[in-house]
Amino acid sequence: MVMEGKDGTIESSSASAPTKKKSKKPKYSRFTQQELPACKPILTPGWVITAFILVGIVFIPIGLVSLFASEQVVEVVDRYDEDCVPSTFSNKTEYIINSKTNKTCIRILTVPKKMISPIYIYYQLDNFYQNHRRYVKSRSDKQLRSKQYEKEIKDCQPEDETEHKFTIIPCGLIAWSLFNDTYGFSLKNETLRVNKKGIAWKSDQEEKFGSDVYPKNFQMDGWIGGKKLNESIPLSKQYDLIVWMRTAALPTFRKLYGKIEVDLEANQNITVEIQNNYNTYQFGGKKKLVLSTTSWIGGKNDFLGIAYLTVGGLCLFLAISFIILYVVKPRPLGDPSFLSWNRNPVGHLN
Amino acid sequence: GFTVFLYEANASFSGQPAYNDWFLSLYNVFFTSLPVIAMGVFDQDVSARFCLKFPLLYQEGVQNVLFRWRRIFGWMFNGVCQAIIIFFFCTKAVEPQAFNNDGKVAGLDIFGATMYTCVVWAVNCQMALAISYFTLIQHLFIWGGIALWYLFLLAYGAMPPSISTTAYKVFVESLAPSPSFWLVTLFVVISALVPYFSYSAIRMRFFPMYHNMIQWIRHEGHCDDPEYCNMVRQRSIRSTTVGFTARSMARNNCLEDGIYDHR
């Protein structure tokens, strides 16, 4: 049989020399042809409304629970830096720098509601940028961890060596500016014991601050920035230092000072004897003393509860508006008369 | 990234980053790059079969519908809004009071890790919302990316403090046991996505683009009805059959006419 056209030529060529034509077509696989099994979700009205209702239903109870927990927390905040400077001193900075002035200050705090132990004592500093880059860098973790690295002080300048070239331990600005106000609490003339154990994170105590490192040459000369340390206690037990060295994230922060382990009844008056040593006057900072209980969620913060309620309410509102929209303006989905160029006589896509 | 900038405003612009150095370095490498690559490679807004049925989809490319500056700025604006939401909610929720019921306060390391977790979740879930063709690989990359972040936190935190500096045991000791962390993460992520989700829902329903229309048609089951598809096609080009637009489109769309002839 005579074949026409291409077929004919192929016939004759195959008759003369059986050559196998190697196909360059790649091997078929679902991966390369992009035909993998997939789900193709689209945002139908049902899904949208369901999603919003779900979020609303989950968020509102969480918000209520958080708000309830936060309301349970009792907090007493007392700003004392303005009032603790005697009125005879008009220049507060000079008063605080002068080591001869009497820094004792007595404050009375009233307990608003019953506070169940443990009651946490914090000092709050405002406008203190512990998160400034050069401040955060100014420490030597190696030196803090172990005695053999006590000479590793290169990041600590200028608080790395004394005038006479003795190494400062712990070096750096963070340690140098250690907060040094002290608080003594008494109730009806009985001293309340302040427990300092357990105020620092365990990982700090055990791993980051060595038990063989002792303070040396600390706050010796030049400017004194803060507290002096007892040279016979190793760093792993210097709890105030450990708490202070965990730099805070924002310029207003609190740090744990200690715990009171007795209950306090409502309307009791706690007498606080403050040694007002720390100089925040030079840079316009504020100092506050805070007594607070905690709940499972932490300290007193209404924000999380209120925010949950707000977003939950917003989602329910959006769900209801979508329902109304879909009910009031129903249209069959996929109706091409709603294509944008059909609505617009000029006929451009979008 | 914008969260880092917002944090600088609170650190007196001294250059102190909110996150540990290694978090910053690995952000684009591990935690967010794979879903983006998966989306680029595997996502199909309309499958190949329908592309052949509705050739007018080419016009979306010709008329530069998907890469207009307005659209690009829209996405950037969405990113900025989400960063603002994440940053302010994290800040308000975490400072200054105690973080857990042990009375301890959240420092820079805890705050940074919390905010970073929210960012990773928000970015990956945003990707999940934007993708319309979910293969197994997409799922793996998106949810795997999030899981990778938690694993990384655990592994990095377990390294001795000389390497992991501020992230030492931050997850195990401070974050995981405190319910505040989980609640903040859940809240911030969902709040950051609500704006985009609403916008997407409204757009899909009331102002669909051409490929969204095709998706609706497929969803409704009209795609197997040849008459319906023909009607869609005819109405699509109806308004461009006369005038300059029609001539220019005819010049560009000669392929489309060719397909019609074969049918």
mmCIF file of C-alpha atoms in Angstrom, chain A residues 18-344:
data_model
loop_
_atom_site.group_PDB
_atom_site.id
_atom_site.type_symbol
_atom_site.label_atom_id
_atom_site.label_comp_id
_atom_site.label_asym_id
_atom_site.label_seq_id
_atom_site.Cartn_x
_atom_site.Cartn_y
_atom_site.Cartn_z
ATOM 1 C CA PRO A 18 15.483 0.648 11.383
ATOM 2 C CA THR A 19 16.572 3.691 13.451
ATOM 3 C CA LYS A 20 15.011 4.215 16.828
ATOM 4 C CA LYS A 21 14.032 7.839 17.330
ATOM 5 C CA LYS A 22 15.009 8.791 20.827
ATOM 6 C CA SER A 23 12.349 10.971 22.308
ATOM 7 C CA LYS A 24 13.567 13.938 24.350
ATOM 8 C CA LYS A 25 10.306 14.178 26.220
ATOM 9 C CA PRO A 26 10.968 14.063 29.966
ATOM 10 C CA LYS A 27 9.586 11.209 31.904
ATOM 11 C CA TYR A 28 6.089 11.937 33.087
ATOM 12 C CA SER A 29 5.661 12.335 36.798
ATOM 13 C CA ARG A 30 2.974 14.032 38.726
ATOM 14 C CA PHE A 31 5.547 16.241 40.394
ATOM 15 C CA THR A 32 7.057 17.679 37.256
ATOM 16 C CA GLN A 33 3.704 18.088 35.572
ATOM 17 C CA GLN A 34 2.351 19.861 38.613
ATOM 18 C CA GLU A 35 -0.554 17.533 39.018
ATOM 19 C CA LEU A 36 0.003 16.628 42.622
ATOM 20 C CA PRO A 37 -3.096 15.857 44.622
ATOM 21 C CA ALA A 38 -4.137 19.027 46.309
ATOM 22 C CA CYS A 39 -6.997 20.655 48.021
ATOM 23 C CA LYS A 40 -8.120 23.927 46.604
ATOM 24 C CA PRO A 41 -9.931 25.848 49.256
ATOM 25 C CA ILE A 42 -11.664 29.071 48.409
ATOM 26 C CA LEU A 43 -13.234 31.592 50.697
ATOM 27 C CA THR A 44 -16.884 30.751 50.419
ATOM 28 C CA PRO A 45 -19.268 32.697 52.610
ATOM 29 C CA GLY A 46 -19.751 29.603 54.722
ATOM 30 C CA TRP A 47 -16.068 29.346 55.538
ATOM 31 C CA VAL A 48 -15.667 33.030 56.274
ATOM 32 C CA ILE A 49 -18.583 33.194 58.640
ATOM 33 C CA THR A 50 -17.586 29.980 60.341
ATOM 34 C CA ALA A 51 -14.035 31.200 60.834
ATOM 35 C CA PHE A 52 -15.101 34.469 62.380
ATOM 36 C CA ILE A 53 -17.660 32.823 64.645
ATOM 37 C CA LEU A 54 -15.113 30.271 65.755
ATOM 38 C CA VAL A 55 -12.564 32.914 66.613
ATOM 39 C CA GLY A 56 -15.188 34.898 68.462
ATOM 40 C CA ILE A 57 -16.387 31.887 70.431
ATOM 41 C CA VAL A 58 -12.850 30.904 71.411
ATOM 42 C CA PHE A 59 -11.608 34.380 72.239
ATOM 43 C CA ILE A 60 -14.399 35.701 74.384
ATOM 44 C CA PRO A 61 -14.193 33.065 77.132
ATOM 45 C CA ILE A 62 -10.410 33.295 77.138
ATOM 46 C CA GLY A 63 -10.716 37.046 77.499
ATOM 47 C CA LEU A 64 -13.139 36.720 80.371
ATOM 48 C CA VAL A 65 -10.932 34.215 82.168
ATOM 49 C CA SER A 66 -7.812 36.353 81.706
ATOM 50 C CA LEU A 67 -9.577 39.471 82.859
ATOM 51 C CA PHE A 68 -10.915 37.653 85.889
ATOM 52 C CA ALA A 69 -7.450 36.391 86.790
ATOM 53 C CA SER A 70 -5.985 39.835 86.369
ATOM 54 C CA GLU A 71 -8.646 41.382 88.565
ATOM 55 C CA GLN A 72 -7.748 38.920 91.296
ATOM 56 C CA VAL A 73 -4.243 40.317 91.478
ATOM 57 C CA VAL A 74 -3.762 42.997 94.113
ATOM 58 C CA GLU A 75 -1.135 45.583 93.424
ATOM 59 C CA VAL A 76 0.186 48.534 95.414
ATOM 60 C CA VAL A 77 2.340 51.062 93.565
ATOM 61 C CA ASP A 78 4.094 53.883 95.340
ATOM 62 C CA ARG A 79 6.277 56.471 93.678
ATOM 63 C CA TYR A 80 8.756 57.676 96.212
ATOM 64 C CA ASP A 81 11.632 59.388 94.453
ATOM 65 C CA GLU A 82 10.074 62.858 94.482
ATOM 66 C CA ASP A 83 8.798 62.716 98.014
ATOM 67 C CA CYS A 84 11.855 61.127 99.506
ATOM 68 C CA VAL A 85 14.087 64.125 98.921
ATOM 69 C CA PRO A 86 13.771 66.507 101.869
ATOM 70 C CA SER A 87 12.377 69.852 100.836
ATOM 71 C CA THR A 88 15.499 71.643 102.066
ATOM 72 C CA PHE A 89 17.387 70.345 99.049
ATOM 73 C CA SER A 90 16.346 72.045 95.847
ATOM 74 C CA ASN A 91 18.954 70.317 93.705
ATOM 75 C CA LYS A 92 18.006 66.676 93.893
ATOM 76 C CA THR A 93 21.016 65.423 92.008
ATOM 77 C CA GLU A 94 23.405 66.980 94.459
ATOM 78 C CA TYR A 95 21.467 65.540 97.351
ATOM 79 C CA ILE A 96 21.701 62.040 96.010
ATOM 80 C CA ILE A 97 25.355 62.202 95.061
ATOM 81 C CA ASN A 98 26.425 63.562 98.406
ATOM 82 C CA SER A 99 27.371 60.607 100.575
ATOM 83 C CA LYS A 100 26.879 62.520 103.801
ATOM 84 C CA THR A 101 23.171 63.269 103.478
ATOM 85 C CA ASN A 102 20.682 61.122 105.271
ATOM 86 C CA LYS A 103 18.941 58.975 102.714
ATOM 87 C CA THR A 104 16.449 57.246 104.971
ATOM 88 C CA CYS A 105 12.844 57.787 104.026
ATOM 89 C CA ILE A 106 9.746 56.396 105.723
ATOM 90 C CA ARG A 107 6.665 55.649 103.622
ATOM 91 C CA ILE A 108 3.310 54.219 104.626
ATOM 92 C CA LEU A 109 1.538 51.874 102.219
ATOM 93 C CA THR A 110 -2.086 50.893 102.661
ATOM 94 C CA VAL A 111 -3.174 47.452 101.542
ATOM 95 C CA PRO A 112 -6.361 47.846 99.460
ATOM 96 C CA LYS A 113 -7.525 44.217 99.543
ATOM 97 C CA LYS A 114 -6.396 41.068 101.200
ATOM 98 C CA MET A 115 -3.113 39.930 99.740
ATOM 99 C CA ILE A 116 -2.256 36.264 99.924
ATOM 100 C CA SER A 117 1.375 35.260 100.219
ATOM 101 C CA PRO A 118 3.795 35.080 98.531
ATOM 102 C CA ILE A 119 3.694 38.794 97.967
ATOM 103 C CA TYR A 120 6.305 40.002 95.519
ATOM 104 C CA ILE A 121 8.248 43.199 96.023
ATOM 105 C CA TYR A 122 9.437 44.995 92.915
ATOM 106 C CA TYR A 123 11.217 48.214 92.243
ATOM 107 C CA GLN A 124 10.069 49.931 89.062
ATOM 108 C CA LEU A 125 12.259 52.306 87.112
ATOM 109 C CA ASP A 126 10.933 54.620 84.425
ATOM 110 C CA ASN A 127 12.913 56.205 81.622
ATOM 111 C CA PHE A 128 15.867 53.914 82.282
ATOM 112 C CA TYR A 129 17.088 52.486 79.008
ATOM 113 C CA GLN A 130 18.510 49.175 80.043
ATOM 114 C CA ASN A 131 18.064 48.135 76.446
ATOM 115 C CA HIS A 132 20.556 50.621 74.991
ATOM 116 C CA ARG A 133 22.969 48.753 72.735
ATOM 117 C CA ARG A 134 26.183 49.873 74.381
ATOM 118 C CA TYR A 135 24.780 49.188 77.799
ATOM 119 C CA VAL A 136 23.649 45.690 76.875
ATOM 120 C CA LYS A 137 27.036 44.888 75.387
ATOM 121 C CA SER A 138 28.940 46.133 78.399
ATOM 122 C CA ARG A 139 29.365 42.877 80.260
ATOM 123 C CA SER A 140 31.566 39.834 80.127
ATOM 124 C CA ASP A 141 29.612 36.604 80.314
ATOM 125 C CA LYS A 142 32.801 34.560 80.401
ATOM 126 C CA GLN A 143 34.108 36.411 83.402
ATOM 127 C CA LEU A 144 30.819 35.975 85.232
ATOM 128 C CA ARG A 145 30.773 32.274 84.598
ATOM 129 C CA SER A 146 34.136 31.118 85.763
ATOM 130 C CA LYS A 147 37.222 32.197 87.617
ATOM 131 C CA GLN A 148 39.608 31.197 84.866
ATOM 132 C CA TYR A 149 38.215 33.862 82.547
ATOM 133 C CA GLU A 150 38.521 36.760 84.929
ATOM 134 C CA LYS A 151 40.727 38.643 82.502
ATOM 135 C CA GLU A 152 38.173 38.513 79.664
ATOM 136 C CA ILE A 153 37.116 42.096 79.923
ATOM 137 C CA LYS A 154 37.319 43.569 76.461
ATOM 138 C CA ASP A 155 33.634 44.468 76.113
ATOM 139 C CA CYS A 156 33.436 46.072 79.513
ATOM 140 C CA GLN A 157 35.081 49.381 78.875
ATOM 141 C CA PRO A 158 35.234 51.757 80.613
ATOM 142 C CA GLU A 159 34.359 49.692 83.672
ATOM 143 C CA ASP A 160 36.982 47.017 83.080
ATOM 144 C CA GLU A 161 39.969 48.073 85.180
ATOM 145 C CA THR A 162 40.557 50.408 88.033
ATOM 146 C CA GLU A 163 42.949 53.336 87.797
ATOM 147 C CA HIS A 164 45.746 51.135 88.968
ATOM 148 C CA LYS A 165 44.968 48.490 86.357
ATOM 149 C CA PHE A 166 43.313 45.974 88.645
ATOM 150 C CA THR A 167 40.625 43.922 86.982
ATOM 151 C CA ILE A 168 37.124 44.664 88.139
ATOM 152 C CA ILE A 169 34.921 41.665 88.793
ATOM 153 C CA PRO A 170 32.088 41.816 87.704
ATOM 154 C CA CYS A 171 33.069 44.235 84.955
ATOM 155 C CA GLY A 172 30.903 46.345 82.711
ATOM 156 C CA LEU A 173 28.294 49.045 82.938
ATOM 157 C CA ILE A 174 25.398 46.766 83.756
ATOM 158 C CA ALA A 175 27.004 45.520 86.938
ATOM 159 C CA TRP A 176 28.363 48.952 87.773
ATOM 160 C CA SER A 177 24.897 50.509 87.723
ATOM 161 C CA LEU A 178 23.405 47.982 90.129
ATOM 162 C CA PHE A 179 20.326 49.337 91.861
ATOM 163 C CA ASN A 180 21.064 50.117 95.468
ATOM 164 C CA ASP A 181 17.927 51.329 97.184
ATOM 165 C CA THR A 182 16.963 49.064 100.057
ATOM 166 C CA TYR A 183 13.579 48.499 101.601
ATOM 167 C CA GLY A 184 12.668 47.393 105.078
ATOM 168 C CA PHE A 185 9.087 46.421 105.786
ATOM 169 C CA SER A 186 7.301 46.407 109.102
ATOM 170 C CA LEU A 187 3.742 45.891 110.138
ATOM 171 C CA LYS A 188 2.568 47.204 113.521
ATOM 172 C CA ASN A 189 6.195 47.502 114.618
ATOM 173 C CA GLU A 190 6.979 43.931 113.679
ATOM 174 C CA THR A 191 9.506 43.499 110.954
ATOM 175 C CA LEU A 192 8.325 41.585 107.918
ATOM 176 C CA ARG A 193 10.988 39.281 106.634
ATOM 177 C CA VAL A 194 11.970 39.726 103.006
ATOM 178 C CA ASN A 195 12.961 36.475 101.349
ATOM 179 C CA LYS A 196 15.653 36.857 98.757
ATOM 180 C CA LYS A 197 15.883 33.246 97.709
ATOM 181 C CA GLY A 198 14.446 32.298 94.348
ATOM 182 C CA ILE A 199 14.109 35.780 92.916
ATOM 183 C CA ALA A 200 16.470 35.016 90.043
ATOM 184 C CA TRP A 201 15.886 32.604 87.184
ATOM 185 C CA LYS A 202 17.401 29.237 87.943
ATOM 186 C CA SER A 203 19.348 28.997 84.731
ATOM 187 C CA ASP A 204 21.068 32.260 85.565
ATOM 188 C CA GLN A 205 21.996 31.154 89.034
ATOM 189 C CA GLU A 206 23.318 27.797 88.037
ATOM 190 C CA GLU A 207 24.887 28.322 84.672
ATOM 191 C CA LYS A 208 25.600 31.930 83.972
ATOM 192 C CA PHE A 209 27.012 33.091 87.260
ATOM 193 C CA GLY A 210 29.832 31.006 88.599
ATOM 194 C CA SER A 211 30.056 29.766 92.144
ATOM 195 C CA ASP A 212 33.813 30.232 92.142
ATOM 196 C CA VAL A 213 33.763 33.881 91.073
ATOM 197 C CA TYR A 214 33.961 36.508 93.795
ATOM 198 C CA PRO A 215 33.589 40.279 93.384
ATOM 199 C CA LYS A 216 36.863 42.131 93.374
ATOM 200 C CA ASN A 217 37.789 45.788 93.027
ATOM 201 C CA PHE A 218 34.123 46.542 92.499
ATOM 202 C CA GLN A 219 32.977 50.202 92.759
ATOM 203 C CA MET A 220 36.412 51.101 94.023
ATOM 204 C CA ASP A 221 37.328 54.370 92.452
ATOM 205 C CA GLY A 222 36.075 57.180 90.309
ATOM 206 C CA TRP A 223 32.327 57.275 89.902
ATOM 207 C CA ILE A 224 30.273 54.969 92.019
ATOM 208 C CA GLY A 225 27.314 53.800 89.994
ATOM 209 C CA GLY A 226 25.430 51.632 92.385
ATOM 210 C CA LYS A 227 25.609 49.030 95.030
ATOM 211 C CA LYS A 228 28.777 47.634 96.510
ATOM 212 C CA LEU A 229 29.004 43.855 96.672
ATOM 213 C CA ASN A 230 30.056 41.661 99.543
ATOM 214 C CA GLU A 231 33.370 40.168 98.453
ATOM 215 C CA SER A 232 32.929 36.959 100.363
ATOM 216 C CA ILE A 233 29.750 35.857 98.613
ATOM 217 C CA PRO A 234 30.198 34.194 95.197
ATOM 218 C CA LEU A 235 28.330 35.611 92.221
ATOM 219 C CA SER A 236 25.927 32.705 92.008
ATOM 220 C CA LYS A 237 24.495 33.829 95.348
ATOM 221 C CA GLN A 238 24.435 37.547 94.656
ATOM 222 C CA TYR A 239 20.759 37.505 93.803
ATOM 223 C CA ASP A 240 20.276 41.230 93.342
ATOM 224 C CA LEU A 241 23.096 41.308 90.856
ATOM 225 C CA ILE A 242 21.723 38.363 88.919
ATOM 226 C CA VAL A 243 18.261 39.906 88.715
ATOM 227 C CA TRP A 244 19.686 43.252 87.640
ATOM 228 C CA MET A 245 21.898 41.776 84.950
ATOM 229 C CA ARG A 246 18.931 40.334 83.062
ATOM 230 C CA THR A 247 18.446 43.413 80.947
ATOM 231 C CA ALA A 248 14.945 44.680 80.563
ATOM 232 C CA ALA A 249 13.256 45.065 77.196
ATOM 233 C CA LEU A 250 11.666 48.488 77.551
ATOM 234 C CA PRO A 251 12.556 51.744 79.285
ATOM 235 C CA THR A 252 9.921 51.210 81.967
ATOM 236 C CA PHE A 253 10.528 48.007 83.828
ATOM 237 C CA ARG A 254 10.247 46.256 87.153
ATOM 238 C CA LYS A 255 12.694 43.975 88.832
ATOM 239 C CA LEU A 256 12.039 41.548 91.604
ATOM 240 C CA TYR A 257 13.481 42.607 94.940
ATOM 241 C CA GLY A 258 12.170 39.932 97.271
ATOM 242 C CA LYS A 259 9.144 38.126 98.629
ATOM 243 C CA ILE A 260 7.045 38.522 101.731
ATOM 244 C CA GLU A 261 5.697 35.221 102.914
ATOM 245 C CA VAL A 262 2.873 36.287 105.174
ATOM 246 C CA ASP A 263 -0.637 37.291 104.232
ATOM 247 C CA LEU A 264 -1.604 40.913 104.446
ATOM 248 C CA GLU A 265 -5.123 41.932 105.376
ATOM 249 C CA ALA A 266 -7.070 44.762 103.823
ATOM 250 C CA ASN A 267 -6.515 48.250 105.174
ATOM 251 C CA GLN A 268 -3.369 47.344 106.978
ATOM 252 C CA ASN A 269 -0.652 49.978 106.945
ATOM 253 C CA ILE A 270 2.779 48.765 106.009
ATOM 254 C CA THR A 271 5.661 50.963 107.037
ATOM 255 C CA VAL A 272 8.514 50.957 104.558
ATOM 256 C CA GLU A 273 11.923 52.254 105.444
ATOM 257 C CA ILE A 274 13.647 53.165 102.199
ATOM 258 C CA GLN A 275 17.279 53.963 101.743
ATOM 259 C CA ASN A 276 16.982 56.285 98.798
ATOM 260 C CA ASN A 277 20.449 55.842 97.309
ATOM 261 C CA TYR A 278 19.981 55.358 93.602
ATOM 262 C CA ASN A 279 20.496 58.386 91.407
ATOM 263 C CA THR A 280 17.679 58.625 88.905
ATOM 264 C CA TYR A 281 17.399 62.365 89.228
ATOM 265 C CA GLN A 282 20.183 63.147 86.839
ATOM 266 C CA PHE A 283 18.335 61.782 83.822
ATOM 267 C CA GLY A 284 14.731 62.397 84.797
ATOM 268 C CA GLY A 285 13.966 58.839 85.785
ATOM 269 C CA LYS A 286 11.343 57.720 88.275
ATOM 270 C CA LYS A 287 11.472 55.147 91.030
ATOM 271 C CA LYS A 288 8.484 53.265 92.319
ATOM 272 C CA LEU A 289 7.992 50.550 94.868
ATOM 273 C CA VAL A 290 5.489 47.858 93.974
ATOM 274 C CA LEU A 291 3.908 45.143 96.063
ATOM 275 C CA SER A 292 1.964 42.617 94.064
ATOM 276 C CA THR A 293 0.438 39.181 94.230
ATOM 277 C CA THR A 294 0.320 36.946 91.168
ATOM 278 C CA SER A 295 -2.170 34.644 89.510
ATOM 279 C CA TRP A 296 -1.733 31.841 86.987
ATOM 280 C CA ILE A 297 -1.401 34.409 84.274
ATOM 281 C CA GLY A 298 1.200 36.527 86.039
ATOM 282 C CA GLY A 299 0.896 40.005 87.386
ATOM 283 C CA LYS A 300 -1.844 42.569 86.971
ATOM 284 C CA ASN A 301 -2.354 43.183 83.314
ATOM 285 C CA ASP A 302 -5.848 43.874 82.098
ATOM 286 C CA PHE A 303 -4.618 44.351 78.562
ATOM 287 C CA LEU A 304 -4.614 40.712 77.528
ATOM 288 C CA GLY A 305 -8.115 40.079 78.807
ATOM 289 C CA ILE A 306 -9.550 43.238 77.290
ATOM 290 C CA ALA A 307 -7.766 42.664 74.010
ATOM 291 C CA TYR A 308 -9.093 39.122 73.730
ATOM 292 C CA LEU A 309 -12.600 40.356 74.401
ATOM 293 C CA THR A 310 -12.232 43.165 71.862
ATOM 294 C CA VAL A 311 -10.932 40.970 69.074
ATOM 295 C CA GLY A 312 -13.478 38.261 69.877
ATOM 296 C CA GLY A 313 -16.266 40.823 69.788
ATOM 297 C CA LEU A 314 -14.927 42.306 66.574
ATOM 298 C CA CYS A 315 -14.891 38.896 64.912
ATOM 299 C CA LEU A 316 -18.460 38.178 65.964
ATOM 300 C CA PHE A 317 -19.463 41.585 64.662
ATOM 301 C CA LEU A 318 -17.748 40.858 61.351
ATOM 302 C CA ALA A 319 -19.460 37.478 61.202
ATOM 303 C CA ILE A 320 -22.855 39.072 61.720
ATOM 304 C CA SER A 321 -22.173 41.779 59.122
ATOM 305 C CA PHE A 322 -21.117 39.156 56.603
ATOM 306 C CA ILE A 323 -24.264 37.167 57.284
ATOM 307 C CA ILE A 324 -26.353 40.282 56.740
ATOM 308 C CA LEU A 325 -24.471 41.109 53.557
ATOM 309 C CA TYR A 326 -24.896 37.653 52.117
ATOM 310 C CA VAL A 327 -28.569 37.579 53.013
ATOM 311 C CA VAL A 328 -29.351 41.054 51.732
ATOM 312 C CA LYS A 329 -27.342 40.854 48.526
ATOM 313 C CA PRO A 330 -27.449 37.258 47.461
ATOM 314 C CA ARG A 331 -26.091 36.430 44.092
ATOM 315 C CA PRO A 332 -25.276 33.100 42.559
ATOM 316 C CA LEU A 333 -21.592 32.614 42.943
ATOM 317 C CA GLY A 334 -19.805 32.340 39.659
ATOM 318 C CA ASP A 335 -22.321 34.400 37.723
ATOM 319 C CA PRO A 336 -20.319 35.933 34.911
ATOM 320 C CA SER A 337 -22.545 38.987 34.663
ATOM 321 C CA PHE A 338 -20.621 40.280 37.648
ATOM 322 C CA LEU A 339 -17.284 40.112 35.908
ATOM 323 C CA SER A 340 -15.712 43.512 36.174
ATOM 324 C CA TRP A 341 -15.536 44.108 32.458
ATOM 325 C CA ASN A 342 -19.154 43.292 32.068
ATOM 326 C CA ARG A 343 -20.087 45.861 34.631
ATOM 327 C CA ASN A 344 -17.772 48.418 33.151
#
